[in-house]
PDB file of C-alpha atoms in Angstrom:
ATOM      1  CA  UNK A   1     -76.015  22.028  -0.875  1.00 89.00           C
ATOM      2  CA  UNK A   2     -75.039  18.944  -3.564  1.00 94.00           C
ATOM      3  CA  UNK A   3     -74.296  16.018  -2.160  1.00 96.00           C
ATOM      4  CA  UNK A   4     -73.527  13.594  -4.349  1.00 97.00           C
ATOM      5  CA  UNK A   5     -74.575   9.914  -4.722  1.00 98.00           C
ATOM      6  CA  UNK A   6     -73.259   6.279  -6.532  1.00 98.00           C
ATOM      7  CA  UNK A   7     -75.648   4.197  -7.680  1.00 98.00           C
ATOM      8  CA  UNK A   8     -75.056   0.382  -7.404  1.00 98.00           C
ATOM      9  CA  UNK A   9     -77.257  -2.165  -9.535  1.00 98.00           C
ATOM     10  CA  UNK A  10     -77.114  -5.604  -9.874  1.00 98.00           C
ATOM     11  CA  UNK A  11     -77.780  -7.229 -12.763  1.00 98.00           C
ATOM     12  CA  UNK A  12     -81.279  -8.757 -13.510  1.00 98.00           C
ATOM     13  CA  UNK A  13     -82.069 -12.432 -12.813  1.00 98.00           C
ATOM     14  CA  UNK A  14     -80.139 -15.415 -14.642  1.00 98.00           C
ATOM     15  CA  UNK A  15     -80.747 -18.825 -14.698  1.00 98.00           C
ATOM     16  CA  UNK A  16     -77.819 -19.322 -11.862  1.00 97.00           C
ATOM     17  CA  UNK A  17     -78.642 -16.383  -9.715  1.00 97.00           C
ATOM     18  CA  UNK A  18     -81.924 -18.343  -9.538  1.00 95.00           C
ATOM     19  CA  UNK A  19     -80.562 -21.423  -8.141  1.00 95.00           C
ATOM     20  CA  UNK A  20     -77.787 -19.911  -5.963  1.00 96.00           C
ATOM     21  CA  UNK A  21     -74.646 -20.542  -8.232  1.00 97.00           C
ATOM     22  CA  UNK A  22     -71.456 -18.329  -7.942  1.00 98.00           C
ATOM     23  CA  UNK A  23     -71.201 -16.364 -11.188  1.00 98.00           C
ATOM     24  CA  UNK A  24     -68.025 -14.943 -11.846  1.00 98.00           C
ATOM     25  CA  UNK A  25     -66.429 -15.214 -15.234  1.00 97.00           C
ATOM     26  CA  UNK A  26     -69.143 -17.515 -16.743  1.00 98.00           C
ATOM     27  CA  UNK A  27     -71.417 -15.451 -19.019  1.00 98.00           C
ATOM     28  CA  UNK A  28     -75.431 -16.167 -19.150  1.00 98.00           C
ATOM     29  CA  UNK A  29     -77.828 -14.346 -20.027  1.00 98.00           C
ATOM     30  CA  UNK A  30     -80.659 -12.639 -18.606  1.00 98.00           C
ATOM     31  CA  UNK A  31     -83.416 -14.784 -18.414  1.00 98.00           C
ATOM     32  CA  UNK A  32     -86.790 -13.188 -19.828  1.00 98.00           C
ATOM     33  CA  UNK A  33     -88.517 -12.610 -16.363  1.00 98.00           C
ATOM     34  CA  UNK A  34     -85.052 -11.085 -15.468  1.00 98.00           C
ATOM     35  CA  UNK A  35     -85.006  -8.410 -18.747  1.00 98.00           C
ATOM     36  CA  UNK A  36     -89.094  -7.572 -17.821  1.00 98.00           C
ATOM     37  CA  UNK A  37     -88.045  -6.745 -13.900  1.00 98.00           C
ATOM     38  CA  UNK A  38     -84.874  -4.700 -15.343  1.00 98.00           C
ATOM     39  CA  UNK A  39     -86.995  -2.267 -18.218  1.00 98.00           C
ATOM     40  CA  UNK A  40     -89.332  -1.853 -15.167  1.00 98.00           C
ATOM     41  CA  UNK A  41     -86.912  -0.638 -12.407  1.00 97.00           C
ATOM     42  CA  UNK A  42     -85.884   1.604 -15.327  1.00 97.00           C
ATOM     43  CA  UNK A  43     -89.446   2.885 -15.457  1.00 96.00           C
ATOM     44  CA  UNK A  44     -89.593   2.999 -12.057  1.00 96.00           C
ATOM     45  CA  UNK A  45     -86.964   4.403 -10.874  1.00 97.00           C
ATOM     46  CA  UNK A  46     -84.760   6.754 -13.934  1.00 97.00           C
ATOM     47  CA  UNK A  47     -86.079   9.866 -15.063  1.00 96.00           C
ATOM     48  CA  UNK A  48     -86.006  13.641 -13.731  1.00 94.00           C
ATOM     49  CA  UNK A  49     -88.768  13.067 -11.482  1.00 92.00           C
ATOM     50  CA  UNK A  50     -87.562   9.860  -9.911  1.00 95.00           C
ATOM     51  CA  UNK A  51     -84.246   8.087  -8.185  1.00 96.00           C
ATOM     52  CA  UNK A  52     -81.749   8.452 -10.810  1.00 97.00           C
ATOM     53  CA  UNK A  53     -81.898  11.456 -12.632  1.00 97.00           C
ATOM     54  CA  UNK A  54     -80.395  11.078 -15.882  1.00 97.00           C
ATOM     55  CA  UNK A  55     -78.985  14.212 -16.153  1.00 96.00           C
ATOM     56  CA  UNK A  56     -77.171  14.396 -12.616  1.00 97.00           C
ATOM     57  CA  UNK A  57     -75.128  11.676 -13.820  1.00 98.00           C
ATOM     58  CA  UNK A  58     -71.470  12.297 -14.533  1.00 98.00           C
ATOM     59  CA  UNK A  59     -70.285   9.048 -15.040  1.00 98.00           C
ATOM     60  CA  UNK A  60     -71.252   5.150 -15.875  1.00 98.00           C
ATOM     61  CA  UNK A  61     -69.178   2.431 -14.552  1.00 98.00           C
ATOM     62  CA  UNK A  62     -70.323  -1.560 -16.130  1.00 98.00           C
ATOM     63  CA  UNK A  63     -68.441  -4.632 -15.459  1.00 98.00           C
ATOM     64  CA  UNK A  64     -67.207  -6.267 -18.091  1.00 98.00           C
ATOM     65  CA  UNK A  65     -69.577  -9.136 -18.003  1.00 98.00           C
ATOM     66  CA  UNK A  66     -72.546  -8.898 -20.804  1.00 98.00           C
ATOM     67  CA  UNK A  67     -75.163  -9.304 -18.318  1.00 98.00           C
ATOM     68  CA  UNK A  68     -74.282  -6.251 -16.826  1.00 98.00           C
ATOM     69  CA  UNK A  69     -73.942  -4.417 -19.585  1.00 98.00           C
ATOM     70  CA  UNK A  70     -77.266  -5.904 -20.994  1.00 98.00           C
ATOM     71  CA  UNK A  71     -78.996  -4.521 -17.129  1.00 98.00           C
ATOM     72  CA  UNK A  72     -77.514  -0.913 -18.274  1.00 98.00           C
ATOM     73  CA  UNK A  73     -78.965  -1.192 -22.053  1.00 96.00           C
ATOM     74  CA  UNK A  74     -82.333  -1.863 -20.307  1.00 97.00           C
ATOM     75  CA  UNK A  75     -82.330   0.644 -18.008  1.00 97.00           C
ATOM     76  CA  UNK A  76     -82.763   2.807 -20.191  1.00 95.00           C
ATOM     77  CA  UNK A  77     -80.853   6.002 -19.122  1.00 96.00           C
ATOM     78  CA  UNK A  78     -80.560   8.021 -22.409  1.00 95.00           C
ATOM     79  CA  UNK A  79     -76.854   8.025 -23.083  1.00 95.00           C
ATOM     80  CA  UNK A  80     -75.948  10.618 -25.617  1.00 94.00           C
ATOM     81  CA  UNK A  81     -72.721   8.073 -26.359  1.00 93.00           C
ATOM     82  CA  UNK A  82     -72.903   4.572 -27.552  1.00 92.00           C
ATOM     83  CA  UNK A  83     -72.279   1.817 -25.155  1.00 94.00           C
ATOM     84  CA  UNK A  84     -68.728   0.666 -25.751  1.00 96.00           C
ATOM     85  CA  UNK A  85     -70.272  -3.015 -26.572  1.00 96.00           C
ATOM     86  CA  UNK A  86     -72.224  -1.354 -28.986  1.00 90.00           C
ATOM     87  CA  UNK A  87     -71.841  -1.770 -32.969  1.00 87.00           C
ATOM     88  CA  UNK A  88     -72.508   1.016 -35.645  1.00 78.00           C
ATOM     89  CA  UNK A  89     -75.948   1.799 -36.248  1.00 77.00           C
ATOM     90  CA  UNK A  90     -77.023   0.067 -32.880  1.00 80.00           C
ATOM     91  CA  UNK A  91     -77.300   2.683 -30.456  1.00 79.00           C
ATOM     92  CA  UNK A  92     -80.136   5.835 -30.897  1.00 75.00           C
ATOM     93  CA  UNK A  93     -79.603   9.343 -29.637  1.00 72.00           C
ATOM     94  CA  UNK A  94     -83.437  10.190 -30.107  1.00 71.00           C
ATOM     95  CA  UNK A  95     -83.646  10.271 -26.562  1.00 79.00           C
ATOM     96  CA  UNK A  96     -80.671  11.407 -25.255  1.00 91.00           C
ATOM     97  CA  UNK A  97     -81.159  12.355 -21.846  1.00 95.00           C
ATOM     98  CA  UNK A  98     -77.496  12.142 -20.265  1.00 97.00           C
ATOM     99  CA  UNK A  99     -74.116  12.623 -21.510  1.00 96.00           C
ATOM    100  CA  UNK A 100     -72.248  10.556 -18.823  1.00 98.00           C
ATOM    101  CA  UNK A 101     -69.895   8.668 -20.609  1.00 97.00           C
ATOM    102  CA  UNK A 102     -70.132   4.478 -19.864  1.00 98.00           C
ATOM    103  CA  UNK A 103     -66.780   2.971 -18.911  1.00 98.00           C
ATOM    104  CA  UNK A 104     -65.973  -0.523 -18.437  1.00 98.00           C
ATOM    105  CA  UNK A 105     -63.895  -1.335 -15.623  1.00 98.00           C
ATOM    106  CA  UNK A 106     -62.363  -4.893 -14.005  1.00 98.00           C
ATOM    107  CA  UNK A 107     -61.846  -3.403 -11.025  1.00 98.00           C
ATOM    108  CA  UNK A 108     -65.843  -4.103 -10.812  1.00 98.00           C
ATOM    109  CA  UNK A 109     -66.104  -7.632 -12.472  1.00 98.00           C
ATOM    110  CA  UNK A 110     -67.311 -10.001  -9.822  1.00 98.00           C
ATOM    111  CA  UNK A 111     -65.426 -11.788  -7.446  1.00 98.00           C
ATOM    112  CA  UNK A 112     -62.889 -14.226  -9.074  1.00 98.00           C
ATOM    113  CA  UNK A 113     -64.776 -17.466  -7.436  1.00 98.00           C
ATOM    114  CA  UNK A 114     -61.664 -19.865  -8.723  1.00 98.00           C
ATOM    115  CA  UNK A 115     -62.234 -23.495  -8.091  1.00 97.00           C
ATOM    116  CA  UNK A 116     -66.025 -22.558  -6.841  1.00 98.00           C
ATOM    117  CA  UNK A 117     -67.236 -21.176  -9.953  1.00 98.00           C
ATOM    118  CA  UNK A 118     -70.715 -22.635 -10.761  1.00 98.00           C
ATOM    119  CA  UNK A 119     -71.034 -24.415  -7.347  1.00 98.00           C
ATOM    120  CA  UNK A 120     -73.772 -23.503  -4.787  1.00 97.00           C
ATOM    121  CA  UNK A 121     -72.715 -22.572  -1.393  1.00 96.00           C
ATOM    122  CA  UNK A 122     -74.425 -25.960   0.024  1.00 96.00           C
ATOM    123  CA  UNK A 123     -72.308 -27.757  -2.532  1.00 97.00           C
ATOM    124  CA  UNK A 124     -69.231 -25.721  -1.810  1.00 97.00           C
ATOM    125  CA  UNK A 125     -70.013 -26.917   2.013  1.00 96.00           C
ATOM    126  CA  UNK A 126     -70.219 -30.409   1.527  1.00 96.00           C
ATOM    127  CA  UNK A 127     -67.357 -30.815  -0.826  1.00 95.00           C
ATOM    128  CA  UNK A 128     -65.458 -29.597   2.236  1.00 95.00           C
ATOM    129  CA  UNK A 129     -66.925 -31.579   4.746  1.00 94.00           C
ATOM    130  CA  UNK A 130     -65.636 -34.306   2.468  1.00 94.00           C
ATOM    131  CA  UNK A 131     -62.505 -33.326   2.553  1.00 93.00           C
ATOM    132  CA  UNK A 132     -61.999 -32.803   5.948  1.00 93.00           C
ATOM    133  CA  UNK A 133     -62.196 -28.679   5.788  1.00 92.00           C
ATOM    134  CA  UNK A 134     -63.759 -26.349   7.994  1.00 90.00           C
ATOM    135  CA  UNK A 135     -66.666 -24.218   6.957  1.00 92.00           C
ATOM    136  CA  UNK A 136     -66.160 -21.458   4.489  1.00 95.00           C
ATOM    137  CA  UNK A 137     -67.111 -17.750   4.470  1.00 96.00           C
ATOM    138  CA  UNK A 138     -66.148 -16.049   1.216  1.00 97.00           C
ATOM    139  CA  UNK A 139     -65.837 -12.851   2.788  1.00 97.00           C
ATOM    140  CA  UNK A 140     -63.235 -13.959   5.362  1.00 96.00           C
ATOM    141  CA  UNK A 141     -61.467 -16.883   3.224  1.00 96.00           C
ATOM    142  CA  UNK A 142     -62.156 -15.750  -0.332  1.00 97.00           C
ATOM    143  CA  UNK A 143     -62.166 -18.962  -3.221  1.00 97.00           C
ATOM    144  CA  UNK A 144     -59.421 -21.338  -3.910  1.00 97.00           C
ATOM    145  CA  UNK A 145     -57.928 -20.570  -7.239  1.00 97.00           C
ATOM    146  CA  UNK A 146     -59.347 -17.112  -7.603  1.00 98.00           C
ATOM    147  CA  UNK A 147     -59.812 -13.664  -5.539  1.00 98.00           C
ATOM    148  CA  UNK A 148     -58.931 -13.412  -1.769  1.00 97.00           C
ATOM    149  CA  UNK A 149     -60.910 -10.547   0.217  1.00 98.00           C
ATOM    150  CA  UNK A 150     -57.570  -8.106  -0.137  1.00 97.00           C
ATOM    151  CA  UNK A 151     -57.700  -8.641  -3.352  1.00 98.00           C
ATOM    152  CA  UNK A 152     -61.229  -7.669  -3.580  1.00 98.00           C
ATOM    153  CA  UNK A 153     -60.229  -4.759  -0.882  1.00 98.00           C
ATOM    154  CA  UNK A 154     -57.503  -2.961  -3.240  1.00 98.00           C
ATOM    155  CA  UNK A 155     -59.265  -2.869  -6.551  1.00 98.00           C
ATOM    156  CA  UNK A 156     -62.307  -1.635  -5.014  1.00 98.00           C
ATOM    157  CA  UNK A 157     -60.222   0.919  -3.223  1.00 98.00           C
ATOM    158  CA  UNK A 158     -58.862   2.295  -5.919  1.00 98.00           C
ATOM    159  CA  UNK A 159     -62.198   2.716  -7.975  1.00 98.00           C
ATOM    160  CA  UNK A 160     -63.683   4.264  -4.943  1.00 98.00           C
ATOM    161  CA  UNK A 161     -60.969   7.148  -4.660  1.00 98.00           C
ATOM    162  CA  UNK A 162     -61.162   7.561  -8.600  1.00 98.00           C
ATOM    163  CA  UNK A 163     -64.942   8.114  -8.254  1.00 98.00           C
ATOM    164  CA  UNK A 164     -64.185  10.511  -5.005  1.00 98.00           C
ATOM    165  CA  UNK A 165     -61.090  12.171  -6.972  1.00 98.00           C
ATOM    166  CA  UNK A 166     -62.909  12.545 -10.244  1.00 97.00           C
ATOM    167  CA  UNK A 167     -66.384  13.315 -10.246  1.00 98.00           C
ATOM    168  CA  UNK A 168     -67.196  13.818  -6.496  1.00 98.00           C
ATOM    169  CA  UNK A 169     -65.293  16.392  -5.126  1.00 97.00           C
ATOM    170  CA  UNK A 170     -65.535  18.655  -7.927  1.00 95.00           C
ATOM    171  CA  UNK A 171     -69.291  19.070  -6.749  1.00 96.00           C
ATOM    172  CA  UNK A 172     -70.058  18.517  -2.784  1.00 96.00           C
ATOM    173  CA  UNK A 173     -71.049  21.028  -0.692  1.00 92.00           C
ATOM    174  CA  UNK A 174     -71.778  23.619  -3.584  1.00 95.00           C
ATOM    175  CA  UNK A 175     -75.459  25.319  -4.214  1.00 95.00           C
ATOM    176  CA  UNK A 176     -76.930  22.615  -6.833  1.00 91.00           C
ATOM    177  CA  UNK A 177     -77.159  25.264  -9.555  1.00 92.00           C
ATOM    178  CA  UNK A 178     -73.581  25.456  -9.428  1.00 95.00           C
ATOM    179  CA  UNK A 179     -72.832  21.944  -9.268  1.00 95.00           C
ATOM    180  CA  UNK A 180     -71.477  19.588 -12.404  1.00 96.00           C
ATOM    181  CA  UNK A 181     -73.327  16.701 -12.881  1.00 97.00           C
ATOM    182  CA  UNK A 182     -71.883  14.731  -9.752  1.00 97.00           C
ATOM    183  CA  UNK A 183     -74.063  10.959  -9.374  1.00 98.00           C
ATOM    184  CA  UNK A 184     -71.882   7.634 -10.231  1.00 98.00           C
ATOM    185  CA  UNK A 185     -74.189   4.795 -11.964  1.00 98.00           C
ATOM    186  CA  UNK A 186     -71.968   1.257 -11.032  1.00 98.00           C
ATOM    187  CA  UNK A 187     -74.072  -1.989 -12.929  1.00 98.00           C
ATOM    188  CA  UNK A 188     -72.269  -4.792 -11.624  1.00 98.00           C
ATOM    189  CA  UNK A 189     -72.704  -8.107  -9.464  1.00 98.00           C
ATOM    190  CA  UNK A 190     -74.050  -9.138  -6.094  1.00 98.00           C
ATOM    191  CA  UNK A 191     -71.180  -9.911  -4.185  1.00 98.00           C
ATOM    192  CA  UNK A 192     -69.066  -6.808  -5.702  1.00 98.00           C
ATOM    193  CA  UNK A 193     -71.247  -4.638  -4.788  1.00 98.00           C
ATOM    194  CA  UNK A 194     -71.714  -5.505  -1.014  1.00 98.00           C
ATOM    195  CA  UNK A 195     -68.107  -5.673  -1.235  1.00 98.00           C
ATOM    196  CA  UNK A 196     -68.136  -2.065  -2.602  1.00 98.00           C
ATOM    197  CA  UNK A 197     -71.165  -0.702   0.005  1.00 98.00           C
ATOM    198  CA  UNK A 198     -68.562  -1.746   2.591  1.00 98.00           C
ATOM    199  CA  UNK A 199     -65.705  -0.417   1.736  1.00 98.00           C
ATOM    200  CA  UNK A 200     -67.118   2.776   0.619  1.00 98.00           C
ATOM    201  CA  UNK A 201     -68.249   2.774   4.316  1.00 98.00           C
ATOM    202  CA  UNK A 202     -64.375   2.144   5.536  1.00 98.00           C
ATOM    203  CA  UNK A 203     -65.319  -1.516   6.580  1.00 98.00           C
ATOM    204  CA  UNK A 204     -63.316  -4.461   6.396  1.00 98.00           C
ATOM    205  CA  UNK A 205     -65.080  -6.902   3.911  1.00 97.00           C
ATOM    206  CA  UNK A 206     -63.218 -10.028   5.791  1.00 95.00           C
ATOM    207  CA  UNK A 207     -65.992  -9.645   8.981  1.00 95.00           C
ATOM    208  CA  UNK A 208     -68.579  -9.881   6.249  1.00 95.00           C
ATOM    209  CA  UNK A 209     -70.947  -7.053   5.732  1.00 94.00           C
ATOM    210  CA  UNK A 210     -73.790  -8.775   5.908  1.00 95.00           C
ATOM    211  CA  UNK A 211     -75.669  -6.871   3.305  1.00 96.00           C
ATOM    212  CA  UNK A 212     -77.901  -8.140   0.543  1.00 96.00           C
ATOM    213  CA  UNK A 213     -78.907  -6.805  -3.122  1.00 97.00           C
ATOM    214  CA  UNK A 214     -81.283  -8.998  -5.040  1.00 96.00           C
ATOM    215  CA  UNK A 215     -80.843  -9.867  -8.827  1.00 97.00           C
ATOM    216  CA  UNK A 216     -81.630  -5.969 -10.726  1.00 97.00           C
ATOM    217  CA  UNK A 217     -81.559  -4.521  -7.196  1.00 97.00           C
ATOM    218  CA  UNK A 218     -80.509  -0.806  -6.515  1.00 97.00           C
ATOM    219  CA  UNK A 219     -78.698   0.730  -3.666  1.00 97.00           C
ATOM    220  CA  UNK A 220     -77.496   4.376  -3.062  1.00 98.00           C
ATOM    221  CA  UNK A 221     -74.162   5.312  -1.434  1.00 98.00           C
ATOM    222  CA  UNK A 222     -73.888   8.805  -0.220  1.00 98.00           C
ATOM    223  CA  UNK A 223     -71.911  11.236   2.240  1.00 98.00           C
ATOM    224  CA  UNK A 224     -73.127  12.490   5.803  1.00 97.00           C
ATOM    225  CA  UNK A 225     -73.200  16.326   6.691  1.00 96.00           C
ATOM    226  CA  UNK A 226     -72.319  16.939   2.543  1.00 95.00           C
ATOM    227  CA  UNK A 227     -68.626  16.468   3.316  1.00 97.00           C
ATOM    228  CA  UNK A 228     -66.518  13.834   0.804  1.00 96.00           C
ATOM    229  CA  UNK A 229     -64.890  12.457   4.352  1.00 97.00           C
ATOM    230  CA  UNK A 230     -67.640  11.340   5.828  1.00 98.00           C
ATOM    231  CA  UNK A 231     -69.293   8.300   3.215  1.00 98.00           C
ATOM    232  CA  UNK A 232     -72.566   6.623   4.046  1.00 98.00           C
ATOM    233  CA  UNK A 233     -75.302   4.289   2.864  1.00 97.00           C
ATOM    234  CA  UNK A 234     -78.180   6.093   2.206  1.00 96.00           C
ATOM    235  CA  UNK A 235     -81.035   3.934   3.810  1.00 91.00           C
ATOM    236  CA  UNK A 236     -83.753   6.205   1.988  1.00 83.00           C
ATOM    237  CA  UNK A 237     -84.412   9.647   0.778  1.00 72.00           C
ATOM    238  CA  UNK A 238     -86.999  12.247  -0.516  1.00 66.00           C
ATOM    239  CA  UNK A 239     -85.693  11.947  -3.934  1.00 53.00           C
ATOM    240  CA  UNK A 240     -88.937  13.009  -5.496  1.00 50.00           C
ATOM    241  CA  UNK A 241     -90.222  15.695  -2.918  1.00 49.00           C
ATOM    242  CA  UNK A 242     -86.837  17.845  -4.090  1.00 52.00           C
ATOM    243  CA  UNK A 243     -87.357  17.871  -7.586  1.00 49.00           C
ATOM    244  CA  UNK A 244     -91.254  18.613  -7.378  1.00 48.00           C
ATOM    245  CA  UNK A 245     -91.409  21.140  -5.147  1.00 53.00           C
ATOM    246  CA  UNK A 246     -88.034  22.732  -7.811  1.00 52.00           C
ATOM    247  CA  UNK A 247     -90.236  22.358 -10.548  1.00 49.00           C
ATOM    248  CA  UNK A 248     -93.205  24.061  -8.623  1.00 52.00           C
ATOM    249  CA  UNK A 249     -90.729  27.261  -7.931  1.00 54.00           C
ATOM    250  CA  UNK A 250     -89.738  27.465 -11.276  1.00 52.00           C
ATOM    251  CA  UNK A 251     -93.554  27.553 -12.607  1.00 52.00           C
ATOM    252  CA  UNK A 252     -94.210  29.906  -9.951  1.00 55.00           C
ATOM    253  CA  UNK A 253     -91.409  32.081 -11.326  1.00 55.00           C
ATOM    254  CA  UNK A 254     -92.592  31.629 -14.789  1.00 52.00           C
ATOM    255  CA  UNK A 255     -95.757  32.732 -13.805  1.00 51.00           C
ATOM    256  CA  UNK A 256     -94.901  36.175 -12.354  1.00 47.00           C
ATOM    257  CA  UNK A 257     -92.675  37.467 -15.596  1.00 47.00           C
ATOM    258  CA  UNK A 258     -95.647  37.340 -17.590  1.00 41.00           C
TER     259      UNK A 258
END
C-alpha cells in the first residue's frame, strides 16, 4: 500500500545560521562548506536506491529566498523543468530524472522576524532585559514588527491541505504500481519547517514544538496506518530495503521469461 511522504530540507549553512542570527527576509548566501554538505546530502540521500526517489516525486515546493532555491539546485534531483529562477540556457535535461514541477510559494518563506531580524536570541534577550520585558519565546510571542505564531499557523495550514488535497490523496492506500507519483519535496528554513512538522502533526506551534533541523538537514513527514487522517513524523524507515528487494523480484522475473 502507498503511503505517501513530504520531504522538508533546510537550507545549507550561511554565514548567520553559523552564528545564531534570525534570517528571514535578508538574503546570504551559502557559504562554501555549506554548498559541499548540500551536493553531498544529495549524493547521499536522492536517487532510486536511496531516501528521496526522484521519480516518486509529484511536486517541489522552494521558498522564495535564493538560498533555498540554491539548496534545491544542489541537490541535485533531475528536474525535467527549469527552476523558475532559472535563465535560458541555464538549466540541463541530460539527466532528467523527475518531472515534478518546482513551485515557489510564501506561504513557506521563513518566519517574518520584524524588529529581530539579524539579532541573536542572546541579543534579542538582553535588549529586553533592558527594557524592562519579560523573556521571549518566538513560538508563543512571535517578533515585534513581523509574523505572530497564527500567522505562521494559517499559511502553513493552508499549504498543508493543498499538499493533502492535491497530490496526496490521489495516491494513499493504493498498490504502489497503481499509484501517481505521490512524495512532496519542501526546501525551506529552520524555523518554518518545525513550524510545518507541527502542524502537519495537528499541534499548536504557540507551546513550541521543540524540534530541531540543522542547516541542509532533512526530515520526513508521513501518515500512520496509510490513511490521509492520521499524519505523522516519520522517525525512520527502511527506505532502501523496499526498493532492493523490488529490484531483486523484478530480476528474478526477468530471469524466468528467458
Amino acid at each position: 500500500m502507498t503511503t505517501p511522504r513530504v520531504f522538508i530540507v533546510r537550507h545549507g549553512e550561511t554565514e548567520w545560521s553559523l552564528n545564531g542570527r534570525h534570517t528571514g527576509t535578508t538574503e546570504l548566501p551559502l557559504t562554501a562548506n555549506g554548498e559541499k554538505r548540500i551536493r553531498a546530502t544529495g549524493n547521499a540521500l536522492v536517487g532510486d536506491d536511496r531516501l528521496i526517489v526522484p521519480r516518486n516525486l509529484a511536486h517541489i515546493y522552494v521558498s522564495p529566498r535564493r538560498r533555498a532555491q540554491r539548496t534545491l539546485e544542489l541537490l541535485n534531483l533531475g528536474c525535467k523543468d527549469p527552476m523558475p529562477w532559472q535563465k535560458e540556457g541555464e538549466h540541463e535535461i541530460a539527466n532528467a530524472r523527475t518531472n515534478a514541477k518546482v513551485q515557489i510559494t510564501e506561504d513557506i518563506r521563513e518566519w517574518d522576524y520584524g524588529d529581530y531580524e539579524g539579532l541573536t536570541s542572546k541579543t534579542i534577550q538582553a535588549q529586553r532585559e533592558e527594557r524592562g520585558e519579560g523573556s521571549w519565546d518566538i513560538w508563543r510571542d512571535g517578533c515585534p514588527g513581523g509574523e505572530p505564531p497564527q500567522q505562521i499557523t494559517a499559511r502553513l495550514d493552508r499549504l498543508i491541505a493543498d499538499i493533502r488535497t492535491r497530490w496526496h490523496a490521489r495516491a494513499i492506500g493504493l498498490p504502489p504500481r497503481d499509484a501517481p507519483p505521490h512524495d512532496v519535496l519542501l526546501v525551506a528554513h529552520g524555523h518554518i519547517l518545525r513550524a510545518f512538522a507541527a502542524r502537519w502533526i495537528n499541534k499548536n506551534i504557540a507551546d513550541n514544538p521543540s524540534l530541531l533541523l540543522d542547516a541542509g538537514g532533512v526530515g520526513t513527514l508521513s501518515y500512520e496506518h496509510h490513511s490521509i487522517e492520521e499524519p505523522a513524523i516519520l522517525l525512520g524507515g527502511a527506505f532502501m530495503v523496499d526498493v532492493v528487494e523490488s529490484a531483486r523480484g523484478e530480476r528474478k522475473g526477468e530471469g524466468k521469461g528467458q
